[in-house]
Coordinates of C-alpha atoms in Angstrom, one line a residue:
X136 CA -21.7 25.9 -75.3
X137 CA -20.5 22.3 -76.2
X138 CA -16.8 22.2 -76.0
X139 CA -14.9 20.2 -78.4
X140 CA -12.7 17.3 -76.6
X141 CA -11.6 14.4 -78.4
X142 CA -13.9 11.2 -79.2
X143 CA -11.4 9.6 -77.0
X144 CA -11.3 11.6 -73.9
X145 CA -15.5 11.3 -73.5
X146 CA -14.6 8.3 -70.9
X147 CA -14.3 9.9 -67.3
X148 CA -10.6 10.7 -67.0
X149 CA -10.2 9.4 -70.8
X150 CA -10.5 5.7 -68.9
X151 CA -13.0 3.2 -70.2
X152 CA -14.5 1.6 -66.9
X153 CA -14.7 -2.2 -66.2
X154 CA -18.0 -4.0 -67.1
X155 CA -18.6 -4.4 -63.5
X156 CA -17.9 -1.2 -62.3
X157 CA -21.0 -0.4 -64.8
X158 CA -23.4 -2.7 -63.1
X159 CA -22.8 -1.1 -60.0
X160 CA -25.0 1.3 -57.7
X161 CA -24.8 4.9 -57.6
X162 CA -24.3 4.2 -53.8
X163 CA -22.1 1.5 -53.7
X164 CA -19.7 3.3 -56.0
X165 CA -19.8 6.8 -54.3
X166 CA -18.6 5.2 -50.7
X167 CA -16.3 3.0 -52.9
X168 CA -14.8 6.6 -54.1
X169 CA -15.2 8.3 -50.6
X170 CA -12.9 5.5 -49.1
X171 CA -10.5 5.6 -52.1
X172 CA -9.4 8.9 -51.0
X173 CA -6.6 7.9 -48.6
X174 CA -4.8 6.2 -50.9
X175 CA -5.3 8.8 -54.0
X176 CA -3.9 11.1 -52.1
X177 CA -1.0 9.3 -50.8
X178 CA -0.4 8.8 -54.8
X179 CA -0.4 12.3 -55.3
X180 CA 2.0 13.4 -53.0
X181 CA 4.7 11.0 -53.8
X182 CA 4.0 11.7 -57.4
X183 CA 4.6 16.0 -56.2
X184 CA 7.8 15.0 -54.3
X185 CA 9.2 12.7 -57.1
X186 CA 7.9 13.6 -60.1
X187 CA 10.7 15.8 -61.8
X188 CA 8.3 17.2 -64.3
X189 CA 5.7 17.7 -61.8
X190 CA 8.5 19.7 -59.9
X191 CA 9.2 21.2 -62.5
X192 CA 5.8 22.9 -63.5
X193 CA 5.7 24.1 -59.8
X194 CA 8.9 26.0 -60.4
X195 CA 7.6 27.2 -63.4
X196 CA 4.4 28.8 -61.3
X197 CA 6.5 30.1 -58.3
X198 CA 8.2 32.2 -61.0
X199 CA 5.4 33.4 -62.2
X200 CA 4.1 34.5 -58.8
X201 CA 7.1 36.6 -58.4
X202 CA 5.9 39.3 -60.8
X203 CA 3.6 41.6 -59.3
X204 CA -0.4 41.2 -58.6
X205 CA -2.4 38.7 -56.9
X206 CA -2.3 35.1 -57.4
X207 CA -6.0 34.1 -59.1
X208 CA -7.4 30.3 -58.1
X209 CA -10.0 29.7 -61.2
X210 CA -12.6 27.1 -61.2
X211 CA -16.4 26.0 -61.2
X212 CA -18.5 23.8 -58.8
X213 CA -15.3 21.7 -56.6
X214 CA -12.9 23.0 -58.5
X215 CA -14.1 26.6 -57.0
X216 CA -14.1 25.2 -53.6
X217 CA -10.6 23.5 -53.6
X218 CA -9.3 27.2 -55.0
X219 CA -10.2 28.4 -51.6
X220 CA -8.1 26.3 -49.7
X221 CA -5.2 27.6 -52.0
X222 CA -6.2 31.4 -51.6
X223 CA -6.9 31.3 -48.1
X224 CA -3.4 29.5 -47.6
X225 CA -1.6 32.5 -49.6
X226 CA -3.7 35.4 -48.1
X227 CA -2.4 33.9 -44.5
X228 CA 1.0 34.0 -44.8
X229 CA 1.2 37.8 -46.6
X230 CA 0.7 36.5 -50.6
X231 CA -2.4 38.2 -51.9
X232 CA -3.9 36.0 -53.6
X233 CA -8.4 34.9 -54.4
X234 CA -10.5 32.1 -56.0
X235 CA -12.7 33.4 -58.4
X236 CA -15.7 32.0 -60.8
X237 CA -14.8 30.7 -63.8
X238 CA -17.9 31.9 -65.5
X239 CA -17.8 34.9 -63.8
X240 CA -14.7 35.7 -64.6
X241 CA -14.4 34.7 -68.4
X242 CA -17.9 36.8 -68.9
X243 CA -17.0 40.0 -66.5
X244 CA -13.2 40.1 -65.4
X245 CA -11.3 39.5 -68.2
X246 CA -10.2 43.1 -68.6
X247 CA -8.7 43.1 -65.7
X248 CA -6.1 38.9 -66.3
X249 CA -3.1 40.9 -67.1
X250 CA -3.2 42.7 -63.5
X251 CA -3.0 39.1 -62.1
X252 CA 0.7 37.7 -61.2
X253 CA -0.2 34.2 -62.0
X254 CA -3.7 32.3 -62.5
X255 CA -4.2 28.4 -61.8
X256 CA -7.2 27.1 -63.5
X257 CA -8.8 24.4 -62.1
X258 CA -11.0 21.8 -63.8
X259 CA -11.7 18.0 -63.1
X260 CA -12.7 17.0 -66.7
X261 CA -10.7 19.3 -68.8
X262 CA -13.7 19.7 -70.8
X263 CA -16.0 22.2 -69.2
X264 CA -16.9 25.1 -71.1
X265 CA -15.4 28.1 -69.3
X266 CA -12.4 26.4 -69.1
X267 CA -11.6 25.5 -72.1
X268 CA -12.3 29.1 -73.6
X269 CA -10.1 30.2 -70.8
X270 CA -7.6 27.8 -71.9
X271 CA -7.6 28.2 -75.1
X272 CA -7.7 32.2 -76.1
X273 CA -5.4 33.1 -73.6
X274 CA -2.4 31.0 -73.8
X275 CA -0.2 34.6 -73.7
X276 CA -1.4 34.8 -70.0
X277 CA 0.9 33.3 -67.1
X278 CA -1.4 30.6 -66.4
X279 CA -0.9 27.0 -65.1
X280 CA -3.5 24.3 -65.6
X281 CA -4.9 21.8 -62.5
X282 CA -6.2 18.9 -63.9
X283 CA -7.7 15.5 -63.6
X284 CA -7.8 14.7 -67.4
X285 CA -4.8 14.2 -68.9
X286 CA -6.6 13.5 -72.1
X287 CA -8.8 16.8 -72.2
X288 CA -8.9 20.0 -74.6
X289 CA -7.7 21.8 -71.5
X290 CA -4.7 19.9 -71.0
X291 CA -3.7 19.9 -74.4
X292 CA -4.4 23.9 -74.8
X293 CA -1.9 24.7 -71.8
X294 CA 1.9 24.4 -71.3
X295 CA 2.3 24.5 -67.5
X296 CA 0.3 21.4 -66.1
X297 CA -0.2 19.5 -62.6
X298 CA -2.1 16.8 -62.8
X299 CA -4.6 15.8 -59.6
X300 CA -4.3 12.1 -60.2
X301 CA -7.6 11.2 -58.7
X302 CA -8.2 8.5 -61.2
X303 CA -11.8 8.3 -63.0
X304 CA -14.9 9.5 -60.4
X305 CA -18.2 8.5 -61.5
X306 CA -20.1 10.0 -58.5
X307 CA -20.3 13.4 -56.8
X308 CA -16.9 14.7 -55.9
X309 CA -15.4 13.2 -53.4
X310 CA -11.6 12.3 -54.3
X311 CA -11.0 14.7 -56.9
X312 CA -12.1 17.5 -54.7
X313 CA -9.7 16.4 -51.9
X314 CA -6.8 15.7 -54.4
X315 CA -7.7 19.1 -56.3
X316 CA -7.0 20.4 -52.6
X317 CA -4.3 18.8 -51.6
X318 CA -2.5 19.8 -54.8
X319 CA -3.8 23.5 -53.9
X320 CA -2.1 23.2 -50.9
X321 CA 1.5 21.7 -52.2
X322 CA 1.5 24.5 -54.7
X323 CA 0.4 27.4 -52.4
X324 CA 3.2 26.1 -50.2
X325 CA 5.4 25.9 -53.1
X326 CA 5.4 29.4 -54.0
X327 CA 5.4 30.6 -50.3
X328 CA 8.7 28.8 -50.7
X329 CA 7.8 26.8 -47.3
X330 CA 8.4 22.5 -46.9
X331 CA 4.8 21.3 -47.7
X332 CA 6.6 17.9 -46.6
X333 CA 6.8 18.7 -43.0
X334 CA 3.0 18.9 -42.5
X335 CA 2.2 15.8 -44.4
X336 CA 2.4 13.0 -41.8
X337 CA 0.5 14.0 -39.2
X338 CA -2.7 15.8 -41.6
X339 CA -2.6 12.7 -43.8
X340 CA -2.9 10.4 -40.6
X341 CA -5.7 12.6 -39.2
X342 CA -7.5 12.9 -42.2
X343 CA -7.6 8.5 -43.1
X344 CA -8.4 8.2 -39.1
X345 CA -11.2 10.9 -39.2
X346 CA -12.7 9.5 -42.7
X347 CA -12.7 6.1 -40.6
X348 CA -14.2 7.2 -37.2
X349 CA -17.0 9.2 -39.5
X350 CA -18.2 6.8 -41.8
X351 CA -18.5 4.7 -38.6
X352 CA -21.5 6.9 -37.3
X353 CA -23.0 7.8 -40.2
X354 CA -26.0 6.5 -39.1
X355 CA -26.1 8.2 -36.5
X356 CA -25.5 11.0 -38.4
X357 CA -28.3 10.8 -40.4
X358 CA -30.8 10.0 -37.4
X359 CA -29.6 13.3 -36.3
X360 CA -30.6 15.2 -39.3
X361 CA -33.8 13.0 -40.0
X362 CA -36.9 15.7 -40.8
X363 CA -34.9 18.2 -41.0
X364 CA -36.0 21.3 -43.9
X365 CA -33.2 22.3 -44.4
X366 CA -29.0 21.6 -43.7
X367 CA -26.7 23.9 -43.7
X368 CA -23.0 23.6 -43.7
X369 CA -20.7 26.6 -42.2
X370 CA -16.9 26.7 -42.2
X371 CA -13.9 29.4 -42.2
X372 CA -11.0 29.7 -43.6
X373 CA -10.1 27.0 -45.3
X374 CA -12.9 24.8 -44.1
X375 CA -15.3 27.1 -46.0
X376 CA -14.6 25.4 -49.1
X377 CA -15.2 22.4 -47.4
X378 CA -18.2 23.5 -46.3
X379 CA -19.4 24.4 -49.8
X380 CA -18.4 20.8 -51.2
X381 CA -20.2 19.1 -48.2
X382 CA -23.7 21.3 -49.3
X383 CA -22.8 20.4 -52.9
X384 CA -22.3 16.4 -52.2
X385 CA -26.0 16.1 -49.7
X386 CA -27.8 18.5 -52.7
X387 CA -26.6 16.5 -55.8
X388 CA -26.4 13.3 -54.0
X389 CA -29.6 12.9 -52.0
X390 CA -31.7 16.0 -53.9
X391 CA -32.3 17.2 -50.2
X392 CA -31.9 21.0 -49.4
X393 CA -28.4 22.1 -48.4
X394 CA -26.8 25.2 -48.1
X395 CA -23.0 26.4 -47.5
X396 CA -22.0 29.4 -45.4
X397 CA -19.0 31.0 -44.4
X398 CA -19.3 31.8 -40.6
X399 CA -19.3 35.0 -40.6
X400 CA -22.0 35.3 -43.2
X401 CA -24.5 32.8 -41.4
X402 CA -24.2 35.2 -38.9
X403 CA -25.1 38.1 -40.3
X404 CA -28.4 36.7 -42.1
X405 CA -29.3 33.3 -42.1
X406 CA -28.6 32.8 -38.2
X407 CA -32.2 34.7 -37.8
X408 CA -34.4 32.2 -39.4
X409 CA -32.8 29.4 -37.8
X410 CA -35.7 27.2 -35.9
X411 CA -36.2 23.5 -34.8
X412 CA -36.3 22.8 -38.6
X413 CA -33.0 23.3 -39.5
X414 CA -29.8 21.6 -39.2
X415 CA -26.4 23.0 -38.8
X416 CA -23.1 21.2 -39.6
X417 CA -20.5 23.3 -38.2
X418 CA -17.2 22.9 -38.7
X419 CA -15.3 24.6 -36.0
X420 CA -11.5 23.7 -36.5
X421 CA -8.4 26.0 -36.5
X422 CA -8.1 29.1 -35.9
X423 CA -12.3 29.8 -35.9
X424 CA -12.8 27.2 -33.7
X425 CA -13.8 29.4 -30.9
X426 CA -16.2 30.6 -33.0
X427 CA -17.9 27.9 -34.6
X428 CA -18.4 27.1 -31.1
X429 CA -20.3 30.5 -30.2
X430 CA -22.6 30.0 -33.2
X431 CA -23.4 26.2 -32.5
X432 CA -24.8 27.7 -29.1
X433 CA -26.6 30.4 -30.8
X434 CA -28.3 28.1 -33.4
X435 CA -29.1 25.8 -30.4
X436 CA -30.7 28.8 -28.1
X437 CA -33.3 29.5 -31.8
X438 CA -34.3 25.7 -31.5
X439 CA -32.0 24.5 -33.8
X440 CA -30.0 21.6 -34.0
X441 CA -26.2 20.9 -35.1
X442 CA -23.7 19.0 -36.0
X443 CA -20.3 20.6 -34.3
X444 CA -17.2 19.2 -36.1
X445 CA -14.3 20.1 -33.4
X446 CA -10.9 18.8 -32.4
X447 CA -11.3 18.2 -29.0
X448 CA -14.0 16.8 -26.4
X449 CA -17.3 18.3 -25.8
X450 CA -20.2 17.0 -24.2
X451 CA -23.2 16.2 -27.0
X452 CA -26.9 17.1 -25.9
X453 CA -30.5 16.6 -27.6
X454 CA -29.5 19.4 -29.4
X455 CA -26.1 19.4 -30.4
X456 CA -24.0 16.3 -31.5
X457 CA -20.4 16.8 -31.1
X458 CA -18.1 15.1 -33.8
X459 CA -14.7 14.9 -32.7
X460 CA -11.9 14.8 -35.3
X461 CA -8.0 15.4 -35.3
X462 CA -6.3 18.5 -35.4
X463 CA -4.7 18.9 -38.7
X464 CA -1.5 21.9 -39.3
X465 CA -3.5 24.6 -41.5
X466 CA -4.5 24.7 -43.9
X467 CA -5.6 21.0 -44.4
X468 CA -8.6 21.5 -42.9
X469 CA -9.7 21.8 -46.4
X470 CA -9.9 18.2 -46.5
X471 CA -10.8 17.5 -43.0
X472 CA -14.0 19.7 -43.1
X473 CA -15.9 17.4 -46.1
X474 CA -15.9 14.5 -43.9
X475 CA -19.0 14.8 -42.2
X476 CA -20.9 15.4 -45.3
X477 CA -19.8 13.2 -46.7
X478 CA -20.6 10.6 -44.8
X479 CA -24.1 11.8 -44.0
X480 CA -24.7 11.9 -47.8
X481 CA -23.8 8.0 -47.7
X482 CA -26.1 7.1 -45.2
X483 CA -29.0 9.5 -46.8
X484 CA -28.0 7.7 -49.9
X485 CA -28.2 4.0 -48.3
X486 CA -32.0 5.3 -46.7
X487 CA -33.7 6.6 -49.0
X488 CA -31.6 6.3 -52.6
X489 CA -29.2 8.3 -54.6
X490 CA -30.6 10.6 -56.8
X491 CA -27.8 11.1 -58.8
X492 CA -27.1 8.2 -61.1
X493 CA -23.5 7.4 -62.1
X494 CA -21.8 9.3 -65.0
X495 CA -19.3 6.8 -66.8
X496 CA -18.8 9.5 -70.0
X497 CA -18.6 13.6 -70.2
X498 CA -22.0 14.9 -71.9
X499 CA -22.1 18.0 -73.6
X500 CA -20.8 20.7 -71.6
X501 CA -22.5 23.9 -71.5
X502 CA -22.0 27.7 -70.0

């Protein structure tokens, strides 16, 4: 189904790009984006902390959380996976509170909205399909709106708004998926009625140092994985959704096979197939760190090789390379999880091609 934004808004973000910008590379512009992130989310979170109608609009959802029910995360593709890092933040500290399908839920669980305390939808564009029906015919819900597209059917259907200020993004998500999950993260906070500001310094400093250090071996990264049939990205918690957006940006990116996996179910399932064809990226951070660990040695003992994302030093073998990154406060390991990926996806890109070309205007957006 085609939804029905303005003329205007068809630009990405509603923002005609510069005639250069145009004549650029899928390639060169997706590690342009990747290394924009840094600063787009510095610009966020002095927008959430000064922002008085941006403050406002989070009051506005903590009062809405109060009433009983869980609170619902909804989105599609990275919206879905920055809804994770939101849930999983809430569930942690005692809120109930899940990330659910869009499509799934506006075709199967809309009987059920009105047992929810609060719903944030997420979407980048503001135009995709689900969304905007969700938007639109249930404006008597307690709902709040996470958006990128301040110029989208979405936005204008909805009262209560956040933007994600991520700016236009013409590749694979990169910054909108970490802004999307940094604003996840403020709000979750936010209704927990806990100082997001606190945990800012030192995750924002690990993440910009990390994104450095990475993008630094990517080629290294992708020697690792070279041949491989298939990569596979694992993660808890919220690195999970991380893990999902890292399979999402190698898959649409390069066109190679990647999969996402929580740990637990790798584990019980995919773990058995695992031979000296496959590739796992492991991110084993936080509080499954130990863990991420223990499956690293099990994928290596079945012949297979992987990339172990941990915070602090372990030896690297023919096997196993060991990429050490900073320890952030959870739950902004949400963030720090698509790092790796990401920056394997650039150098697979710089090999062999992108095989996604850049998108400068919204198509038709269907279910």
């Amino acid at each position: 189904m085609e939804s029905q934004g303005s003329q205007e808004s068809r630009w990405i973000a509603g923002v005609e790009p510069s005639s250069e910008l145009l004549t650029q590379s899928m390639t060169s512009i997706y590690e342009m984006e990747c290394r924009e992130q840094p600063e787009r989310i510095a610009q966020l979170l002095r927008a959430y902390d000064e922002d008085k109608s941006i403050r406002e609009a989070m009051d506005q959802v903590r009062l809405m959380s109060l009433s009983s029910g869980p609170v619902l995360f909804i989105g599609m593709g990275a919206s879905y996976c920055s809804s994770l890092t939101g849930s999983s933040f809430l569930q942690s500290n005692g809120r109930p509170s899940f990330a659910v399908d869009a499509g799934e839920w506006l075709h199967y669980s809309r009987p059920v909205w009105d047992q929810a305390a609060a719903s944030v939808l997420l979407t980048t564009s503001g135009e995709s399909a689900e969304l905007v029906q969700l938007c639109k015919s249930n404006r008597d819900k307690p709902i709040a709106l996470l958006c990128n597209n301040e110029k989208s059917t979405c936005w204008s259907s909805t009262h209560v708004r956040l933007p994600i200020l991520a700016g236009p993004e013409y590749g694979n998500a990169t910054k909108t998926y970490t802004n999307a999950t940094v604003a996840c993260i403020l709000l979750s906070s936010h209704i927990l009625g806990r100082l997001w500001q606190r945990d800012v310094e030192v995750a924002v400093a690990a993440y910009s140092e990390a994104l450095n250090t990475v993008m630094g071996v990517r080629n290294e990264l992708e020697s690792f994985c070279r041949g491989a049939a298939n990569i596979e990205v694992i993660g808890r918690g919220p690195a999970y959704g991380g893990a999902i957006m890292g399979a999402l940006c190698i898959r649409e990116m390069t066109g190679h096979r990647a999969a996402a996996h929580s740990g637990g179910g790798f584990r019980h399932g995919p773990l058995l197939d695992v031979n000296e064809s496959h590739v796992a990226i492991i991110v084993a951070v936080g509080r499954g760190a130990e863990l991420g660990l223990n499956l690293a040695r099990d994928c290596n003992a079945r012949g297979g090789k992987v990339i172990l994302v941990r915070t602090d030093e372990l030896q690297s073998s023919e096997r196993l390379m060991v990429v050490k990154i900073g320890a952030v406060p959870e739950p902004w390991e949400g963030i720090t999880s698509v790092i790796v990926p990401q920056a394997l996806t650039l150098a697979m890109a710089e090999r062999f091609g992108a095989k996604l070309p850049p998108r400068f205007q919204y198509g038709i957006m269907k279910e």
